[in-house]
Short mmCIF file of C-alpha atoms in Angstrom, two decimals:
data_model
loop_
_atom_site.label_atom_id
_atom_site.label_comp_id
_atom_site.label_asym_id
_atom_site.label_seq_id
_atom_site.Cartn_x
_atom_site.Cartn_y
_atom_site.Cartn_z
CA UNK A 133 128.80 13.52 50.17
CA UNK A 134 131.55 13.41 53.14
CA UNK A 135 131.72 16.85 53.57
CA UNK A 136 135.39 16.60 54.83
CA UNK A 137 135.90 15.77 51.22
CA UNK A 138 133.90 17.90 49.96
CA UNK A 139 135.65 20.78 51.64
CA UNK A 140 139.65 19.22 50.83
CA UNK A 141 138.17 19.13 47.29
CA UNK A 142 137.32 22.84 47.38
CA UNK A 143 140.71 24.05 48.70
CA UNK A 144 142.50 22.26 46.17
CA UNK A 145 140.03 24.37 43.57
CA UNK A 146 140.96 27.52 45.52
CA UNK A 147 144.74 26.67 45.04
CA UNK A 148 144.38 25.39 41.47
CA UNK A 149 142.73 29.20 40.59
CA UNK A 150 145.52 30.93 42.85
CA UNK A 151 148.42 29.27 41.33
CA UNK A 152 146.92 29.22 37.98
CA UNK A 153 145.87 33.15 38.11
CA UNK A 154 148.64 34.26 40.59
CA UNK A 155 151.04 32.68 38.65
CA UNK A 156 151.15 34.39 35.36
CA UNK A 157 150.98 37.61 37.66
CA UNK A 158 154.80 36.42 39.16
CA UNK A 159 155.78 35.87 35.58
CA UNK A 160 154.84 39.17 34.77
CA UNK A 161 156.62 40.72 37.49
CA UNK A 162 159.86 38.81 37.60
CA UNK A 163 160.20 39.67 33.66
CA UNK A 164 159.07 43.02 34.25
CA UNK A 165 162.81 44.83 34.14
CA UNK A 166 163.68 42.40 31.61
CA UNK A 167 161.06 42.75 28.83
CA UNK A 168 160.69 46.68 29.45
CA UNK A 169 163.78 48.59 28.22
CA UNK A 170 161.75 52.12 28.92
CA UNK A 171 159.53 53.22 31.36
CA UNK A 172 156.41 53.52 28.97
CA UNK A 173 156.99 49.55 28.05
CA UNK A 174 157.27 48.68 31.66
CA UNK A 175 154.00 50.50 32.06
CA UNK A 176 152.10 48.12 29.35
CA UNK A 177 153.92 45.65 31.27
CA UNK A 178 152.31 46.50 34.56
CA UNK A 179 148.86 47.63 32.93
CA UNK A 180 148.34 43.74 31.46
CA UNK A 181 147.83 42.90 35.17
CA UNK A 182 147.21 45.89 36.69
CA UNK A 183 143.39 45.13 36.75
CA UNK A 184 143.45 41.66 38.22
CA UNK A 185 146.75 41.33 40.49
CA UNK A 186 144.78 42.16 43.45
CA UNK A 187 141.80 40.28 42.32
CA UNK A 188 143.86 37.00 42.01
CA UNK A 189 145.18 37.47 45.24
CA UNK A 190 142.24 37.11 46.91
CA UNK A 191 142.16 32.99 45.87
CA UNK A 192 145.04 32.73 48.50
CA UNK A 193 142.65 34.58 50.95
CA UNK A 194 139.97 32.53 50.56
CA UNK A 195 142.07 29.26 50.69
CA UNK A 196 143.64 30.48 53.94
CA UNK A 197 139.89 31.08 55.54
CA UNK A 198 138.48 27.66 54.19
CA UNK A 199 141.54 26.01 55.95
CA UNK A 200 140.55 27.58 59.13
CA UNK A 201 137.46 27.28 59.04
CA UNK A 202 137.34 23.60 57.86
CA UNK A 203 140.12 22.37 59.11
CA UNK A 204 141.67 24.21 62.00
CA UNK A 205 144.36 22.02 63.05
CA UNK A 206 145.73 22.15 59.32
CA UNK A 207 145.86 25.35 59.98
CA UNK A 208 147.15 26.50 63.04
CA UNK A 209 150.05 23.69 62.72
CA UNK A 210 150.81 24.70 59.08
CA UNK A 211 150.75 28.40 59.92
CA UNK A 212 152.95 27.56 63.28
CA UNK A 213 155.76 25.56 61.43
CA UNK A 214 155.52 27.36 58.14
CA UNK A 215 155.62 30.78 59.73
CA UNK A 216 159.09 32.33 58.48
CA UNK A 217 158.47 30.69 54.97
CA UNK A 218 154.73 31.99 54.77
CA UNK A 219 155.87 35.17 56.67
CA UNK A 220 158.54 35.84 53.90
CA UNK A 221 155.64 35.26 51.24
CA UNK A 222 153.06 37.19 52.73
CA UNK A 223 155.81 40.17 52.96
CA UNK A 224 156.66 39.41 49.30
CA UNK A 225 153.11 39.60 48.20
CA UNK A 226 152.87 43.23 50.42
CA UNK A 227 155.62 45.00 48.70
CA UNK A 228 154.62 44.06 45.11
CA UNK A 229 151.08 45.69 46.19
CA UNK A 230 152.70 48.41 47.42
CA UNK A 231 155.55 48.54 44.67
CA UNK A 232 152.18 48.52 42.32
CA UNK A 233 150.36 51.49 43.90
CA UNK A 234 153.65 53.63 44.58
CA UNK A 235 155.43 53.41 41.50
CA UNK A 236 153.32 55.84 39.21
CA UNK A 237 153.20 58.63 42.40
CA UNK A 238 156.82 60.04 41.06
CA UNK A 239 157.86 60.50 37.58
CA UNK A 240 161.35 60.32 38.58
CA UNK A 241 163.52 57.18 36.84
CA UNK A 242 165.31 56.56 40.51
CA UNK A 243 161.58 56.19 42.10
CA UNK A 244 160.32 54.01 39.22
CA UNK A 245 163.17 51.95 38.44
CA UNK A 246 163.38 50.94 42.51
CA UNK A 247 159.40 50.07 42.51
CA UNK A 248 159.99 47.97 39.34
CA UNK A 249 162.73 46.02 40.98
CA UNK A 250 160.78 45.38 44.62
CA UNK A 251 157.98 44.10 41.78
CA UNK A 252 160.73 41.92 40.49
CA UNK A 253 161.81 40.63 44.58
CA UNK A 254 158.16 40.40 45.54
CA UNK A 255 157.52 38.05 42.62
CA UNK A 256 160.35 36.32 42.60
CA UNK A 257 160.19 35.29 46.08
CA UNK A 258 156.61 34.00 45.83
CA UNK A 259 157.44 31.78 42.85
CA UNK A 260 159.77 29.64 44.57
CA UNK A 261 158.69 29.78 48.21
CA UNK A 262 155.22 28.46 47.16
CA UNK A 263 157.18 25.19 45.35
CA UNK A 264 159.21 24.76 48.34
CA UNK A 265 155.88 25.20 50.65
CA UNK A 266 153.89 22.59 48.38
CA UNK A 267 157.22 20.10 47.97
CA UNK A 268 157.40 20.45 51.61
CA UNK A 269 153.71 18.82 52.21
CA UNK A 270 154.76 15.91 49.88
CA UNK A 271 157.41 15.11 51.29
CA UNK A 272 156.36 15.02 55.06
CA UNK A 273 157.79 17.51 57.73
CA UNK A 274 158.93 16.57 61.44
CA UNK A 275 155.61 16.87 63.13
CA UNK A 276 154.96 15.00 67.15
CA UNK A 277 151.74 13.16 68.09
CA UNK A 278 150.10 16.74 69.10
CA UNK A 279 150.01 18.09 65.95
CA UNK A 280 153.00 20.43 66.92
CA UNK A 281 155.36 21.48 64.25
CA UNK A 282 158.98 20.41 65.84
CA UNK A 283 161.71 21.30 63.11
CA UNK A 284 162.96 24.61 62.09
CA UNK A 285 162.93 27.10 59.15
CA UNK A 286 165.62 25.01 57.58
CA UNK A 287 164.16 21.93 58.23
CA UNK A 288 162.00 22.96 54.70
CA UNK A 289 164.73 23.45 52.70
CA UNK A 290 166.24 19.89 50.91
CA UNK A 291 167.43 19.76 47.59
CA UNK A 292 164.24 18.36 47.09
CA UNK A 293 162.09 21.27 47.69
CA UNK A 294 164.99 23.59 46.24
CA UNK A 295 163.69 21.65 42.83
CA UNK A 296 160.21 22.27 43.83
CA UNK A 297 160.75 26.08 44.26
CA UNK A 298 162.85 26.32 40.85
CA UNK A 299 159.93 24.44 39.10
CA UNK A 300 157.17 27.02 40.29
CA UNK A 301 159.33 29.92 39.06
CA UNK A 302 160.18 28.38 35.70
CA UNK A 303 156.70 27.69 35.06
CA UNK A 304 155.04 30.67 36.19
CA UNK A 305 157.87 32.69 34.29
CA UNK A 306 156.74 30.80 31.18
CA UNK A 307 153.00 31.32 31.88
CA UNK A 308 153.84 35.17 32.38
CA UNK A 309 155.41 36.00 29.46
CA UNK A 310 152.92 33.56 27.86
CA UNK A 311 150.40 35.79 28.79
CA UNK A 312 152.36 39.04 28.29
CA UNK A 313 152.70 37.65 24.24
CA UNK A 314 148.79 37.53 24.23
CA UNK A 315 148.23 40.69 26.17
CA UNK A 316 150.62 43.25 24.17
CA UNK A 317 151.61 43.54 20.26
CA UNK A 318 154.34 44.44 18.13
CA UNK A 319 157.94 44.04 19.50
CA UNK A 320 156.75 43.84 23.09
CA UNK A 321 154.73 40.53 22.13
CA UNK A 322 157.41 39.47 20.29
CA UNK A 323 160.13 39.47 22.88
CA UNK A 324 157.59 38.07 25.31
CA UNK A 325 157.55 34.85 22.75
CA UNK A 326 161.20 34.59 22.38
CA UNK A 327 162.21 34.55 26.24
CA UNK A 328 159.59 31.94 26.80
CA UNK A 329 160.78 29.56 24.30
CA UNK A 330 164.03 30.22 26.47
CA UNK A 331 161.94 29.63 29.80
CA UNK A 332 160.43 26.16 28.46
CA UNK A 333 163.79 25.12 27.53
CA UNK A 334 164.68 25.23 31.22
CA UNK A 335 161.48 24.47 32.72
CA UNK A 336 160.87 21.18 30.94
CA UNK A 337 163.84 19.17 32.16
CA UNK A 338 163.59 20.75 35.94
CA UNK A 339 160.37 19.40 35.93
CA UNK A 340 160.84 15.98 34.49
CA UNK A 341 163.89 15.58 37.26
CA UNK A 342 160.95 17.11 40.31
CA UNK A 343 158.83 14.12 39.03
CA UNK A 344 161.39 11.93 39.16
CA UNK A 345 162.92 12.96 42.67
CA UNK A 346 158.94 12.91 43.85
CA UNK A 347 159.11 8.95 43.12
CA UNK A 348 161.83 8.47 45.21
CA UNK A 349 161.28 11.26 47.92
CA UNK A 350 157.74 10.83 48.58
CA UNK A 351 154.80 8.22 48.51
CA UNK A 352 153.08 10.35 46.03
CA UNK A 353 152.81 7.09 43.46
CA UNK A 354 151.68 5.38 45.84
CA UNK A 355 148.48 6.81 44.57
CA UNK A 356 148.18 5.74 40.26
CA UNK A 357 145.53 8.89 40.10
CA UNK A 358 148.12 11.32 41.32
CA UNK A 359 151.36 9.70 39.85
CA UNK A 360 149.44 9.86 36.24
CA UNK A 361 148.67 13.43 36.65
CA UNK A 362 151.90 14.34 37.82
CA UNK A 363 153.13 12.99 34.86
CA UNK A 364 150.39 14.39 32.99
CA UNK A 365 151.65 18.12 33.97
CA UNK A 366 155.21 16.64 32.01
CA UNK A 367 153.46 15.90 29.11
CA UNK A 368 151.37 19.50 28.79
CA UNK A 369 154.43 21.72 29.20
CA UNK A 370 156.05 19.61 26.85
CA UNK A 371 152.98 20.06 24.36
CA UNK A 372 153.00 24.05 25.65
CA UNK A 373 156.18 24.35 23.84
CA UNK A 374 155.17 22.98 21.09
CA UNK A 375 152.37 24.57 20.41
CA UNK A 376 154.69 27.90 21.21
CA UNK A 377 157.45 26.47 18.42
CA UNK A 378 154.27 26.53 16.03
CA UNK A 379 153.39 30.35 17.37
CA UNK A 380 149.91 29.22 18.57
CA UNK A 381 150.86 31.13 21.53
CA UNK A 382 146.93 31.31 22.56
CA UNK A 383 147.02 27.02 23.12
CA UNK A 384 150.62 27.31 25.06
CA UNK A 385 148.96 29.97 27.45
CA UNK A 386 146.08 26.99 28.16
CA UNK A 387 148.21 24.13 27.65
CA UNK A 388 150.81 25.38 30.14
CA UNK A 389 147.58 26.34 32.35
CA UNK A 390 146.86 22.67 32.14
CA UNK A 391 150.07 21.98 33.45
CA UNK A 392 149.65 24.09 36.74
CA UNK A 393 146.20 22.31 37.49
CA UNK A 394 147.15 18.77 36.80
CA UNK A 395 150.21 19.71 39.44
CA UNK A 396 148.65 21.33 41.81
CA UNK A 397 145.76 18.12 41.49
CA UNK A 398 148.66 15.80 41.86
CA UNK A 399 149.80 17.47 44.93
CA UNK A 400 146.14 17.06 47.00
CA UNK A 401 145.61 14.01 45.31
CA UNK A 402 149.11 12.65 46.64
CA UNK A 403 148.49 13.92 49.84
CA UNK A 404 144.80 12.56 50.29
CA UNK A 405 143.26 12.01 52.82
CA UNK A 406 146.17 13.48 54.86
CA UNK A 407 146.49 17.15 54.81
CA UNK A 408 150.40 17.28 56.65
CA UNK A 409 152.36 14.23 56.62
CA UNK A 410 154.80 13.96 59.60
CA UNK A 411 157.71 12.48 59.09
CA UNK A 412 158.35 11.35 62.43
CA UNK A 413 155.59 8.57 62.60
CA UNK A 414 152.79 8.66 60.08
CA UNK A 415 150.58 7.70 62.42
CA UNK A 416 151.03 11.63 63.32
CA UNK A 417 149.79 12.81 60.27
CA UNK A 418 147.20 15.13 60.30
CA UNK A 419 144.00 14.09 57.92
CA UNK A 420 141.25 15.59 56.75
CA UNK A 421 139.34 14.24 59.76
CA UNK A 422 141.39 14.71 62.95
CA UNK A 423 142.12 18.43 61.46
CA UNK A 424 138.75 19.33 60.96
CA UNK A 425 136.26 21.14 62.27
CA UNK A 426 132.59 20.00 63.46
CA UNK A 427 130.19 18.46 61.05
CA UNK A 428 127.51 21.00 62.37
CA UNK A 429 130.25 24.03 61.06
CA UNK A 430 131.19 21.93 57.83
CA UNK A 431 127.61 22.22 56.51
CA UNK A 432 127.11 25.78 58.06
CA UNK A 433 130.21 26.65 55.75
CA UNK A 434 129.36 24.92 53.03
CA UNK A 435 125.77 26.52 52.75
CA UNK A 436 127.47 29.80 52.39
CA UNK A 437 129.67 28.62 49.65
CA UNK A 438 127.29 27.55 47.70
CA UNK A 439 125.87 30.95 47.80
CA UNK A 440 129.06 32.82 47.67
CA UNK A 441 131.35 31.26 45.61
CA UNK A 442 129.45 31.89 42.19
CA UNK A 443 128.71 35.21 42.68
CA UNK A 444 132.90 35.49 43.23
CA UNK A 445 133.35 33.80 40.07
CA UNK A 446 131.11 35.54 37.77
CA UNK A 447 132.17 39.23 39.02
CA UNK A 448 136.05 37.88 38.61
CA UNK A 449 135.02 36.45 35.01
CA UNK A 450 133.69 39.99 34.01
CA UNK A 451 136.23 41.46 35.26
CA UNK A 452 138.94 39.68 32.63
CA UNK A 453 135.70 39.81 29.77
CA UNK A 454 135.97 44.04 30.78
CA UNK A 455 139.87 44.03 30.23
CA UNK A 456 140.62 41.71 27.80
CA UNK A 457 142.15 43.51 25.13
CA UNK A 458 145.47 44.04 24.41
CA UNK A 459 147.68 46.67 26.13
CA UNK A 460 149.92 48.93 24.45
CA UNK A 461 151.10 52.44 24.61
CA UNK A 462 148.47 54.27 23.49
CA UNK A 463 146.17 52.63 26.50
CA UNK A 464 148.55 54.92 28.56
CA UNK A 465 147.43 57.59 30.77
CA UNK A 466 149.66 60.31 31.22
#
């Protein structure tokens, strides 16, 4: 197999298990101050993810070193242009770490409630700056024949991707308090059900209208694979909230996990075999062969993947078997 592809394929995998485990971990966090109305229900809150935040985090890390390893150009002009936007995420996705570790060091409400709120920013900030990152790569960004980023910060931000960042917050929302109705009982599970049948009322139209302005914005249909699955992600929110109305919360969580896949797919698959579309000349583009690295290093990497990348993937699986009951207040230490 090309292993160009091979390696384009893997990233999207890495960003399909980042968005997909990173992005009930947002939810979480953005409905933390919400869905807690005391300190010791903010603390089940936290403790759902408090084993795997970190964890998840380290999909992003691994997607960030297969770009630059595999394809260096992607890269370095991705990382050059993007670098406010992925600047303001990567300081969003600091403070919630450190928001996590310093909240408990204080029982004072003041300390608490502040480190609950900077979990709240942190999240919130990722959700939509990662849909206005990914819109961004659909729809093509001012870049010249030497693979130099040429715009500015706001240069990313179109009503377009404003609709792409308010879609990834919806639907991670609803995925976090999807998983927050599986990971706690009583009233806490409850509420978690109620405010996401709120959540999908929201997130399905936003989401019908970003697959509508992606017809007309980008040349994402250009490709029938990716249009169908983009339309496909439509059609398993839509049967997330159904299978929500009917309180099989468990199929939502999936279905709605579905949804974040089949995007995410759509995206790569849209983009393929480009990696950055310039929208100066697409002859400028950068593709998964003028952004890559040698063939020699491709199958160097791709040797240690093979070894590595189970061994990840079985020690993350335990990890959820480990902590997969549900959370509540007597799981608190005090």
């Amino acid at each position: 197999m090309d292993l160009n592809i091979l390696w384009f394929i893997l990233i999207t995998v890495l960003f399909v298990g980042f968005f997909f485990l990173e992005g009930f971990d947002f939810g979480v966090g953005i409905l933390l101050p919400f869905l807690g109305k005391n300190d010791q229900e903010r603390r089940v809150v936290i403790n759902t993810i408090g084993p795997h935040w970190d964890g998840n985090e380290v999909w992003l890390i691994t997607a960030g070193g297969a770009m630059f390893a595999a394809f260096p150009n992607w890269y370095a002009t991705l990382f050059s242009g993007f670098f406010l936007a992925l600047f303001l995420v990567l300081f969003s996705l600091i403070i919630r770490g450190v928001a996590f570790e310093f909240r408990s060091s204080d029982p004072s409400p003041l300390w608490r409630n502040t480190w609950d709120w900077v979990i709240f920013t942190g999240s919130l900030l990722s959700a939509i700056l990662w849909g206005v990152a990914v819109t961004n790569l659909l729809k093509g960004v001012p870049i010249n024949a030497e693979m130099q980023y040429v715009g500015t910060f706001f240069d990313l931000l179109s009503p377009y991707t404003i609709i792409g960042g308010l879609t990834t917050l919806l639907v991670f929302m609803f995925h976090g308090a999807l998983f927050l109705s599986l990971k706690t009982t009583g009233d806490m599970a409850e509420r978690s059900l109620k405010i996401a049948q709120r959540i999908a009322l929201v997130a399905i139209p936003v989401v019908l209208l970003l697959a509508g302005l992606t017809y007309y914005q980008t040349d994402l249909f250009a490709s029938l694979g990716a249009g169908i699955t983009l339309i496909g992600s439509g059609v398993t929110l839509i049967l997330a909230a159904v299978f929500l109305k009917t309180r099989k919360n468990g199929w939502a969580f999936v279905t709605n996990g579905v949804t974040i896949l089949l995007f995410t797919v759509s995206v790569f698959w849209g983009l393929f075999p480009r990696v950055m579309i310039s929208s100066l000349n697409a002859n400028w583009s950068l593709t998964i062969y003028n952004a890559s690295s040698s063939p020699y290093t491709l199958k160097i990497m791709t040797i240690v993947a093979m070894i590595m990348v189970p061994i990840v993937l079985i020690y993350q699986g335990w990890t959820y078997w480990v902590f997969r009951n549900r959370v509540t207040e007597k799981n608190l230490h005090y």
